[in-house]
XYZ file of C-alpha atoms in Angstrom:
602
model
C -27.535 -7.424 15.979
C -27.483 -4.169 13.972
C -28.160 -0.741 15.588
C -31.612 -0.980 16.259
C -32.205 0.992 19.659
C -28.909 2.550 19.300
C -29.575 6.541 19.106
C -26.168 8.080 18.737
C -22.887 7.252 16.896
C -20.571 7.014 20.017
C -23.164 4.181 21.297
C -22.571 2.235 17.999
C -18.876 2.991 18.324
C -18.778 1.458 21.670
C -21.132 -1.445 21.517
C -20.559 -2.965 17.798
C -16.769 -1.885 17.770
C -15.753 -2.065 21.045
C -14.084 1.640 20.415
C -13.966 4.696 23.099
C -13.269 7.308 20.772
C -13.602 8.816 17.683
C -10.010 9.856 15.252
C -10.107 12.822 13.997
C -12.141 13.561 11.758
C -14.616 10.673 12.055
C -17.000 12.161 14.071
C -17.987 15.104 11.510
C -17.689 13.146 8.996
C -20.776 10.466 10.698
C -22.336 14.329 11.182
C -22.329 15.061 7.781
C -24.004 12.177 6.189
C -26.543 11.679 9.213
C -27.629 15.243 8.324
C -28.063 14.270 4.427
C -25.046 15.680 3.018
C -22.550 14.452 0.493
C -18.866 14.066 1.682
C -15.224 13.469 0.620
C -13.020 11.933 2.809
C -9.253 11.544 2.517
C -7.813 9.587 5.094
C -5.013 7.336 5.073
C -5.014 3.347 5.101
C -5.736 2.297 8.597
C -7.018 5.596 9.227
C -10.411 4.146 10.346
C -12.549 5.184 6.578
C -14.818 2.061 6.871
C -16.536 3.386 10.252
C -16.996 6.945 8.701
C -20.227 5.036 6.245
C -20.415 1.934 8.602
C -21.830 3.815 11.347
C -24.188 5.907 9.526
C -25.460 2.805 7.745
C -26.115 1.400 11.242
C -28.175 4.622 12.375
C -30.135 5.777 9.154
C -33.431 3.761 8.044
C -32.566 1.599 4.860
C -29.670 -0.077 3.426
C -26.610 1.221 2.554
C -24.985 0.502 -0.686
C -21.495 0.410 -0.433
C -19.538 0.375 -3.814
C -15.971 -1.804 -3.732
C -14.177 -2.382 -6.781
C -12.754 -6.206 -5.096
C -14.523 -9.017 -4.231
C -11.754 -10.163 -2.026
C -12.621 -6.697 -0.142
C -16.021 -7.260 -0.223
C -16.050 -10.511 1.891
C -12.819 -9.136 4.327
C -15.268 -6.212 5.098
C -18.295 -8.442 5.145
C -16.726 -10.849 7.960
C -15.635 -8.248 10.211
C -19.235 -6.645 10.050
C -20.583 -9.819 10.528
C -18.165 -11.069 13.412
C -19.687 -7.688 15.096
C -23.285 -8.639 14.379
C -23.828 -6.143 11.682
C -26.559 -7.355 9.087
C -24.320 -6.863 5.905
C -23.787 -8.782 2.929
C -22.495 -8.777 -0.621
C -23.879 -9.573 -3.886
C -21.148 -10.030 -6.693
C -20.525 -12.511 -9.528
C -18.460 -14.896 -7.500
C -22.152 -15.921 -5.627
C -24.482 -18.796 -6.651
C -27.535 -18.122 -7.821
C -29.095 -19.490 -4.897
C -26.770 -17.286 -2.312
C -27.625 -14.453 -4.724
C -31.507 -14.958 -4.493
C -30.975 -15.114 -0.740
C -29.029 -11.805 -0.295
C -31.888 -9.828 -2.660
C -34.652 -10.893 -0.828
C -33.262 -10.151 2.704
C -32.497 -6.616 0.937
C -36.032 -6.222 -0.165
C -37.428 -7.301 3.025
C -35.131 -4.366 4.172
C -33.214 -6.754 6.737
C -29.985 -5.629 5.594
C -28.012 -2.421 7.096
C -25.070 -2.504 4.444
C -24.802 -3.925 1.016
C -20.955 -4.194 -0.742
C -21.822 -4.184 -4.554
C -18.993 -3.529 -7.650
C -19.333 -0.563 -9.511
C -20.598 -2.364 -12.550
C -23.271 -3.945 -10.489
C -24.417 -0.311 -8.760
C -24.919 1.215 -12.083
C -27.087 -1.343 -13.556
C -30.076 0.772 -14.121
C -32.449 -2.247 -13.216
C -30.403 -2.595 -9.739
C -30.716 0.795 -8.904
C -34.649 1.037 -9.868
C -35.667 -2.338 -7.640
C -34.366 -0.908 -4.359
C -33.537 3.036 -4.844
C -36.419 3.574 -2.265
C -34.703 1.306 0.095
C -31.108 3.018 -0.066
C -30.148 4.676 3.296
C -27.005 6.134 1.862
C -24.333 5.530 -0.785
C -20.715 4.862 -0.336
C -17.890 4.934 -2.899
C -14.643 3.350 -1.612
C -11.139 3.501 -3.671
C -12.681 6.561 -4.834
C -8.956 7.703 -6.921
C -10.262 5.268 -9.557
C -12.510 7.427 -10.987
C -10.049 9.959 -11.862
C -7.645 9.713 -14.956
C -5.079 11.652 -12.716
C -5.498 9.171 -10.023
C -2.523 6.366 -10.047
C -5.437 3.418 -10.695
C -7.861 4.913 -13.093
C -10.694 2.096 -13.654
C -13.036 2.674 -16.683
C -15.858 1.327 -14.868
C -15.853 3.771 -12.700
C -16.831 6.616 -14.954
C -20.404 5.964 -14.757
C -20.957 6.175 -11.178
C -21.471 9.790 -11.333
C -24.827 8.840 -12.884
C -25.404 7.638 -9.551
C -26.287 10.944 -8.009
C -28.960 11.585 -10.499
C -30.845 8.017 -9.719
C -30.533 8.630 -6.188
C -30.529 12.765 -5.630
C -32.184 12.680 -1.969
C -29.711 10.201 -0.934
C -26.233 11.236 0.645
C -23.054 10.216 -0.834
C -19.567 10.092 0.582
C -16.606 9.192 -1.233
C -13.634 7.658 0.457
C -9.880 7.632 -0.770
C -6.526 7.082 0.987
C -4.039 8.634 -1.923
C -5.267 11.515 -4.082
C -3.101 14.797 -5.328
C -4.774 18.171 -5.575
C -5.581 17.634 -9.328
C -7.077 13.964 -8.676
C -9.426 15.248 -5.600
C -10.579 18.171 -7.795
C -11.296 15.478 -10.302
C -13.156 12.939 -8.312
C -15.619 15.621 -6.782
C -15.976 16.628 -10.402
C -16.836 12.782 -12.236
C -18.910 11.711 -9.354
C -21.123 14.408 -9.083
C -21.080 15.522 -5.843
C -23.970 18.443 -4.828
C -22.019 20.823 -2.564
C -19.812 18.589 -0.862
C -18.316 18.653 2.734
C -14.611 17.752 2.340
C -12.176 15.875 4.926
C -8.936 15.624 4.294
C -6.910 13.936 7.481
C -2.990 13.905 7.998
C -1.063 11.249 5.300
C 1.618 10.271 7.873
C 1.683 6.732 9.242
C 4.082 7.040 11.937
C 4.184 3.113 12.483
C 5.645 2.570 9.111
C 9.429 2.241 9.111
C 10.138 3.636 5.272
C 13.660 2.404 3.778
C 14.778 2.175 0.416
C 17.706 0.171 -0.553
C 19.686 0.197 -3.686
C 18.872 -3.145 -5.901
C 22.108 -5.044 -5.677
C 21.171 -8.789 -5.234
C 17.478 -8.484 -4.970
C 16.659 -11.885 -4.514
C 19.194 -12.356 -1.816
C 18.201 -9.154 0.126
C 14.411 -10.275 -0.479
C 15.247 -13.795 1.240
C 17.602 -12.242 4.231
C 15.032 -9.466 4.826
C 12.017 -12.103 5.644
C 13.896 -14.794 6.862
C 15.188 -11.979 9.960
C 11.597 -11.672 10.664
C 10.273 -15.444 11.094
C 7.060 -14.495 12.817
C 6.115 -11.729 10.346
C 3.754 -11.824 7.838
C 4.032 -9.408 4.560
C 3.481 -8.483 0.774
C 6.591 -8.120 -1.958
C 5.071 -6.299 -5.093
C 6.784 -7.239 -8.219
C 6.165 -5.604 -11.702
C 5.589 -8.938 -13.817
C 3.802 -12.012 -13.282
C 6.640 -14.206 -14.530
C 8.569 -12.548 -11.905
C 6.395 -13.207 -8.974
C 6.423 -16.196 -9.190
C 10.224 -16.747 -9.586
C 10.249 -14.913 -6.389
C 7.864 -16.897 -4.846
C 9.465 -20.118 -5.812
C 12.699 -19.315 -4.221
C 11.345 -18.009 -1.398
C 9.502 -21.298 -0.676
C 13.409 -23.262 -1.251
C 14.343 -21.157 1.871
C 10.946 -22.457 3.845
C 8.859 -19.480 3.674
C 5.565 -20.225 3.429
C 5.045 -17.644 0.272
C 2.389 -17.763 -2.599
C 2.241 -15.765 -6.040
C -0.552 -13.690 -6.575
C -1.610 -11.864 -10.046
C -4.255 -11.078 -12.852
C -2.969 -13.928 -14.605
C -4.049 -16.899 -11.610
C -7.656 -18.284 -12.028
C -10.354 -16.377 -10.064
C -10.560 -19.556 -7.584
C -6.772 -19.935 -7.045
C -6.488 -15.795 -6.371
C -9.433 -15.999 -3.451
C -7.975 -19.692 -2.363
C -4.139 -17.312 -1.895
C -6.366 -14.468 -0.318
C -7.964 -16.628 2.472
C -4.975 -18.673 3.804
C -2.909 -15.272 3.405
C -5.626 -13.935 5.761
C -5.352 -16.850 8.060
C -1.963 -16.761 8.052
C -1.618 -20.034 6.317
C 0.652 -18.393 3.650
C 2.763 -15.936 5.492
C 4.244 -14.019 2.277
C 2.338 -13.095 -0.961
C 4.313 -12.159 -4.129
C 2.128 -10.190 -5.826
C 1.658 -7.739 -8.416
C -0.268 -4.293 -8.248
C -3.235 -6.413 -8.583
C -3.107 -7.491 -5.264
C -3.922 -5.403 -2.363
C -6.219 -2.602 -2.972
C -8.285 -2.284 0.114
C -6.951 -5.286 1.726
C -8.140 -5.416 5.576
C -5.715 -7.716 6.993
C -4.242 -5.934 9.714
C -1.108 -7.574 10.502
C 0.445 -6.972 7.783
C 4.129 -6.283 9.501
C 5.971 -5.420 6.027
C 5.632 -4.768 2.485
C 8.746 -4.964 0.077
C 8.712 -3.655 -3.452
C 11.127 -5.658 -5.278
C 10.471 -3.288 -8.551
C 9.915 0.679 -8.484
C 6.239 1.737 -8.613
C 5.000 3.874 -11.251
C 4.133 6.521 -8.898
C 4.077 7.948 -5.428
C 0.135 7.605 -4.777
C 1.070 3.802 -5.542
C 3.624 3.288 -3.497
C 2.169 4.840 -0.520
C -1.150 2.931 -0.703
C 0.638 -0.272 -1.392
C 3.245 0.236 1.606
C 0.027 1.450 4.025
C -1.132 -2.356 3.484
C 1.412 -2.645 6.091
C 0.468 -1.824 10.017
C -2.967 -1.084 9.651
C -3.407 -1.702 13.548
C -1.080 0.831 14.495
C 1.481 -1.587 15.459
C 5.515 -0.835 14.301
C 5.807 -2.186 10.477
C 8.438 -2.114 7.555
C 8.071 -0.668 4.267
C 11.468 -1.545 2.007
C 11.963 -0.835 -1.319
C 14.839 -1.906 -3.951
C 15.754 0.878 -6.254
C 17.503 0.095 -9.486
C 18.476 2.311 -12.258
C 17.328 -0.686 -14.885
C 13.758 -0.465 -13.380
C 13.793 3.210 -14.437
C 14.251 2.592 -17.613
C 11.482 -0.946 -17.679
C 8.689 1.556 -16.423
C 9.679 4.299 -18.341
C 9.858 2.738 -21.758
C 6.152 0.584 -20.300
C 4.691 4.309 -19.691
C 6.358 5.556 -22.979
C 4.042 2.579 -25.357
C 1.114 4.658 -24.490
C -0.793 5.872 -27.094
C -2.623 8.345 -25.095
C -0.359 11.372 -25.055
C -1.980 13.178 -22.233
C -2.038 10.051 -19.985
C 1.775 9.060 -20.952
C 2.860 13.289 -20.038
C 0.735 12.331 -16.406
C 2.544 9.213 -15.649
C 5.903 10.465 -16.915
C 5.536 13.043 -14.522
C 4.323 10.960 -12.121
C 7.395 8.361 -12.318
C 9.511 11.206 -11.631
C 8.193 12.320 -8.814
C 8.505 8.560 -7.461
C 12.164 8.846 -8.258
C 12.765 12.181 -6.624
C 11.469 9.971 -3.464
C 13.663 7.225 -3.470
C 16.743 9.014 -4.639
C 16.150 11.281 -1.974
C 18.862 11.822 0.980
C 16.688 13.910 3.583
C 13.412 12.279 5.471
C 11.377 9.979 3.256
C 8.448 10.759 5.445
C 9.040 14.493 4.461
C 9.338 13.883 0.769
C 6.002 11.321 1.328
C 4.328 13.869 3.154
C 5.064 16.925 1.289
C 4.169 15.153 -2.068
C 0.209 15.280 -0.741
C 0.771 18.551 0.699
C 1.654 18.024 3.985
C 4.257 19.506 6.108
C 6.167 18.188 9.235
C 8.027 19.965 11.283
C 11.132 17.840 11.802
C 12.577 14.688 10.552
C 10.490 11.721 11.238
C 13.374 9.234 12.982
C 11.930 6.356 11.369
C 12.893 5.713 7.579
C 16.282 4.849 6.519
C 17.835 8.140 6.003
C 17.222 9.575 9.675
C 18.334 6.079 11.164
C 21.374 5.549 8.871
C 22.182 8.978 7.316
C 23.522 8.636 3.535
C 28.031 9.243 3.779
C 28.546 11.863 0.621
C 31.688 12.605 -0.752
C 33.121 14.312 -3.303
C 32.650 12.539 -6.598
C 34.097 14.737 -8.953
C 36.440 12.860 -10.239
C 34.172 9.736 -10.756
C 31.436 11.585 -11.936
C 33.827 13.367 -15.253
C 34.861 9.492 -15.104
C 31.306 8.510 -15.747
C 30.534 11.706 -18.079
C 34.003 10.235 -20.510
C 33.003 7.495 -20.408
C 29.279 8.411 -22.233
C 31.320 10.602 -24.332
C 33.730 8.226 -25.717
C 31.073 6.097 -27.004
C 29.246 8.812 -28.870
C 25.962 8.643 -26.803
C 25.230 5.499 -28.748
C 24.953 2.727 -25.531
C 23.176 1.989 -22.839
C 24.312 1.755 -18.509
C 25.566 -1.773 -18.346
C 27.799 -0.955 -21.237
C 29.279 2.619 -20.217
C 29.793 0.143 -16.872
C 31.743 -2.439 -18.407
C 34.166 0.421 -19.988
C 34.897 1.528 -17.157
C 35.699 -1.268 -15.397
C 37.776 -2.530 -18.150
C 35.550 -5.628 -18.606
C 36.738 -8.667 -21.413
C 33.807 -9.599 -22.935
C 33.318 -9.673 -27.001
C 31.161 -6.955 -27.231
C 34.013 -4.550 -25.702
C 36.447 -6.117 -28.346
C 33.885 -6.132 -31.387
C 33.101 -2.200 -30.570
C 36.742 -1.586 -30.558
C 35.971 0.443 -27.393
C 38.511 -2.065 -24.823
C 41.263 0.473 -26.960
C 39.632 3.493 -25.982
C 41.517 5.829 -23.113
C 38.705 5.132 -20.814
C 38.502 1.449 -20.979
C 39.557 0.467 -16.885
C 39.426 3.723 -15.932
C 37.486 2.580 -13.599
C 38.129 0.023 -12.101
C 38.643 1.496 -8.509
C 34.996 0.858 -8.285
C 32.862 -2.215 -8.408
C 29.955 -2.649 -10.462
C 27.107 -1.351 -7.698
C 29.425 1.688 -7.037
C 29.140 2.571 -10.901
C 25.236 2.016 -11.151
C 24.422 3.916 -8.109
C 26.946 7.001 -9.484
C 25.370 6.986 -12.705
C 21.718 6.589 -11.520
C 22.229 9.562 -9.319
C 23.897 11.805 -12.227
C 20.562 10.830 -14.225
C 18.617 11.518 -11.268
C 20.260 15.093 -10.963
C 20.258 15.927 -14.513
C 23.720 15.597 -15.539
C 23.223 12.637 -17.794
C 19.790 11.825 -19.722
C 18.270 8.252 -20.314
C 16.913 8.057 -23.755
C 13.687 5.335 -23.294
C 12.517 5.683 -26.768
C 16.063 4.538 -28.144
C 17.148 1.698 -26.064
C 17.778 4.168 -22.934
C 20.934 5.139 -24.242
C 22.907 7.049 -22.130
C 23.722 11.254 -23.323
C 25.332 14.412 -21.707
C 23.532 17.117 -20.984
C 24.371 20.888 -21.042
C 24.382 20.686 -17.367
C 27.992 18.416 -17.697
C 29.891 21.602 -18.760
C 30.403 23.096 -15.437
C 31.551 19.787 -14.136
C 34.299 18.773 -17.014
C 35.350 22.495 -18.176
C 34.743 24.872 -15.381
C 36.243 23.438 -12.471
C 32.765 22.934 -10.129
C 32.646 20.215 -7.909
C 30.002 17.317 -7.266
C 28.993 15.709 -4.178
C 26.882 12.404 -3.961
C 25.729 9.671 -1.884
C 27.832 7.171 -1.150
C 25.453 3.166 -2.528
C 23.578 2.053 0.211
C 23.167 -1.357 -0.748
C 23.874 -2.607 3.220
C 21.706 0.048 4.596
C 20.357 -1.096 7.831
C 17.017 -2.920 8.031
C 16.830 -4.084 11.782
C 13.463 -4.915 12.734
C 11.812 -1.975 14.477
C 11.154 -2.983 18.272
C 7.282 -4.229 19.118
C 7.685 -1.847 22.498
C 7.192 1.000 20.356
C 3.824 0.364 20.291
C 3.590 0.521 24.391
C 0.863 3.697 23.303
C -1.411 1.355 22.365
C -1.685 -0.663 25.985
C -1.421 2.292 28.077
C 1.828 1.907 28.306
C 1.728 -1.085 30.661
C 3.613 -4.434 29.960
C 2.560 -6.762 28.091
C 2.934 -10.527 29.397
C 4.420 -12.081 26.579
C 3.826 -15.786 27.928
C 0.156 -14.751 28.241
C -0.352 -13.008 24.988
C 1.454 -16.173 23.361
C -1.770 -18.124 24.777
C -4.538 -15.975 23.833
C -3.247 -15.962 20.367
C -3.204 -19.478 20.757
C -7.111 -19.177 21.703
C -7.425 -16.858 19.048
C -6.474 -19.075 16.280
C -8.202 -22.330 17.588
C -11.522 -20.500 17.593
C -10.440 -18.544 14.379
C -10.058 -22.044 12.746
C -13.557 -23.203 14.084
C -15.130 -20.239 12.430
C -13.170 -20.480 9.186
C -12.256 -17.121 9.569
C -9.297 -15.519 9.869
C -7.745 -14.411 13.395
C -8.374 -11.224 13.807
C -11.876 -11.252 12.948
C -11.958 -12.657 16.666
C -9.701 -10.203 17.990
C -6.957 -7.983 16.346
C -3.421 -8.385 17.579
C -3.748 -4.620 19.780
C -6.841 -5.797 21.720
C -4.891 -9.018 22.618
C -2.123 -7.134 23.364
C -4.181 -5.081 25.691
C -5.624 -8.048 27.209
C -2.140 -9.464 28.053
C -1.300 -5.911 29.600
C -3.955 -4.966 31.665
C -5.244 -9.095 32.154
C -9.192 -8.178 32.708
C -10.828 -9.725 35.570
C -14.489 -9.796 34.946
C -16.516 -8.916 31.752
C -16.628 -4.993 33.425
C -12.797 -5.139 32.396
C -12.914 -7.058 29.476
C -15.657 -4.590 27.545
C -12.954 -1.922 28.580
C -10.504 -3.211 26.371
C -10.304 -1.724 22.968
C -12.178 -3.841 20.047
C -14.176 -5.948 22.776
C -17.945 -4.674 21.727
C -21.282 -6.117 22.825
C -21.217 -8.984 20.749
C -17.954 -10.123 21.368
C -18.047 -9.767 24.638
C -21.045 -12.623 24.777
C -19.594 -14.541 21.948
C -16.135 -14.881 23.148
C -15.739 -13.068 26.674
C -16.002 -16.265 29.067
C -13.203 -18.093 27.052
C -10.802 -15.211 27.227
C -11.556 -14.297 30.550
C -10.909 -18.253 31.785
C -7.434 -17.969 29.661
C -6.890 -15.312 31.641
C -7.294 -16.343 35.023
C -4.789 -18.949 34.270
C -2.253 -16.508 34.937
């Protein structure tokens, strides 16, 4: 069933989604491209950017062509339309021929209302010139990869601002969840745009729980930080692909149920991790960047980011995988001042000048967030422009405020120490100085004789990396990436060793509390009414048997929200049921009597 007979968007909303109400601002955003306009939009992941072309597509004569740069996305998004009657399909390289043949001709028949293609695919000029009289609308998604300032620039993007001039009469909207000033101004720019309505909703995922820890033992606090959530399903992003799947490995020794995940994996084995991940077969991926990017599973309850990201934009569009339906999730990070220096020296091998000065800047900015000691939803926020007006109560630093002190003393420690060894070594080094460590290198440098050697000692390892980090962070001491990241003084160290000023700084966090956030702070989302916890446990059950039947994963029957609904407000008759949020037309008949009967049980 598509939306033939339907004559408004808030009919569609209600009978294929099962939805009462628009969010802000999907509504004029439907407007806009039902009256034949180009749009931006800039809404956050799980903001609800799929209905703002989905429901056009429905309502418009024609097919819409919806450009996605992952074929993983492609099918998530293709299910879920599907599983609500929608006549969509894909066509990608991962088809048959046969499949392919099938989904053209049901396109030229014009018996499809959406069509995911990849970017390569939509600018094939022979494509475009088959069915450009067909096209309803067109609709780029990930749109920040079209920029060079955006955070994941893909070349094949480039050309879809040729797009525009195959298809002038046809509106365009262009969809992003993370994009600066300078990479918005960009997109509208590459992809041609003619006069463009722009949308730009709030960043802030209240749902999220932010926290960054410093990297101590991060295998250990990887393992202790899943295995306190046995129920929970989630993502750890890890810079290398060696690395994910050491991680992965160990994780599995403990009995999690985790899978690696990168470039490197045959196409097969990468969908094969995908779909049990999505069924919750595998209840951890380990995964690199090249994981994730539009991933529609919504109960995702935390992401961990074992390494530092290379910027902000990254970060939050790889922690907004988590709680996309609204429910309380957990985004934790492990910040070490070695993984500074890895992406630094990564960014520095450039040979692109302007793109290394971008991402240099970019990295810093991603620093400034985790080093921060006010609101990391404030820093998060006010990166893409957005103010708050108080502290948001739910990241580390509100629920576990940083102790300072007055590190003076350790910090002209630190600054001697750099000193005494001419600027010539590295932060593991300066470390062992200081706390008087025996090892050959000390000896064979002659430096286990200087005044400093032990002068430290008062202070463990993680005490000294987190003191040092945050004197680099501030300025006081300078990282050289291009020589070995050798640690040197800078003029700012004066006032601190000669003049008498004093220094405060955090105290290492390395035990900063990570309790899992409580599941009643999502009462909002049922009203506010109880759920029955012995009743939700059996329509999940229900859930996943059918689920299973269908080869599909669970909440393509019904997300975790609607079931939680269900288990509040426990529907009668179908009246009820269809009253519940994400119950629409179709599956109300398709699934209805079986939930209802579970239901009655109780």
């Amino acid at each position: 069933m598509a939306a033939i007979g339907m004559h408004s968007a808030q009919e569609v909303l209600r009978q294929v989604f099962g939805y009462d109400s628009f969010r802000p601002p999907q509504g004029q955003v439907i407007d806009t491209v039902l009256a034949g306009k180009d749009c931006f939009v800039l809404m956050p992941t799980g903001g609800g950017k799929s209905l703002c072309f989905q429901i056009p597509a429905l309502l418009l004569p024609g097919t819409a062509l919806v450009v996605s740069p992952l074929i993983s996305l492609m099918k998530d998004q293709v299910d879920a339309l599907v599983a609500n009657g929608v006549a969509a399909a894909y066509y990608n390289s991962s088809m048959s021929d046969l499949d392919g043949r099938e989904v053209l001709a049901k396109l030229q028949a014009g018996q499809l209302s959406l069509l995911y293609v990849s970017p390569e695919r939509a600018v094939m000029p022979d494509f475009i010139s088959r069915f450009a009289k067909g096209v309803s609308m067109v609709a780029i998604d990930e749109a920040h990869c079209v920029s060079q300032w955006g955070h994941d620039f893909r070349p094949e993007y480039v050309q879809l601002g040729n797009l525009k001039d195959r298809l002038p009469d046809v509106p365009f909207i262009a969809l992003t969840a993370t994009a600066d000033n300078q990479t918005r101004e960009d997109i509208l720019l590459r992809l041609n745009l003619r006069d463009p309505e722009v949308f730009v909703s709030g960043f802030d995922r209240p749902n999220i729980r932010y926290m960054v820890v410093d990297k101590s033992h991060p295998l250990t606090q990887t393992e202790k930080f899943i295995l306190e959530r046995p129920e929970d399903s989630g993502i750890v992003y890890c810079t290398s692909r060696k690395r994910t799947e050491q991680v992965a490995e160990a994780l599995r020794r403990h009995g999690i149920a985790a899978q690696p995940y990168h470039a490197g994996m045959p196409n097969d084995e990468r969908q094969k991790v995908q779909e049990r991940f999505q069924k919750d077969e595998v209840r951890v991926v380990v995964a690199t960047v090249a994981f994730g990017m539009g991933i529609d599973k919504p109960n995702v309850r935390f992401v961990i980011h074992y390494d530092l990201p290379k910027n902000v934009e990254g970060y939050y569009q790889e922690t907004g995988r988590a709680g996309r339906d609204g429910l309380p999730s957990e985004a934790m990070l492990l910040f070490g001042a070695g993984d500074i220096v890895t992406v630094r020296s990564l960014i520095e091998q450039s040979p692109n000048q302007r793109q290394k000065a971008i991402e240099l800047k970019k990295l810093q900015s991603m620093i400034d967030m985790a080093e921060a000691l006010t609101c990391r939803r404030r820093y998060l926020l006010s990166y893409f422009g957005e103010k708050i007006e108080h502290d948001c109560g739910n990241c580390d630093v509100c629920l576990s405020p940083p102790e300072s002190y007055d590190a003076t003393e350790d910090a002209k420690l630190a600054m001697m120490a750099v000193y005494a060894v001419r600027q010539r070594y590295g932060m593991a080094h300066v470390i062992e100085l200081l706390r008087g460590a025996a090892t050959a290198r000390m000896s064979q440098t002659g430096h286990d004789r200087l005044a400093e050697y032990g002068s430290g000692k008062h202070l463990n390892g993680d005490d000294w990396s987190s003191i040092i980090r945050q004197l680099v962070n501030l300025g006081y001491l300078w990282q050289d990436a291009a020589n070995y990241s050798v640690l040197k003084l800078t003029p700012l160290t004066k006032p601190i060793l000669r003049e008498g000023v004093h220094l405060s700084l955090a105290r290492p966090r390395v035990k900063v509390k990570t309790e899992r956030p409580s599941r009643r702070r999502a009462a909002t989302k049922v009203g506010d009414l109880d759920i029955d916890e012995t009743l939700l446990a059996a329509l999940k059950s229900l859930r996943r048997k059918l689920a299973d039947e269908l080869m599909v994963p669970s909440y393509v029957v019904f997300g975790d929200v609607t079931l939680q609904q269900m288990a509040a407000t426990k529907p009668k008759t179908r009246e009820d049921l269809m009253e519940v949020s994400g119950v629409g037309q179709v599956k109300l008949d398709r699934y209805g009597a079986l939930f209802l009967a579970e239901i009655a049980k109780y």
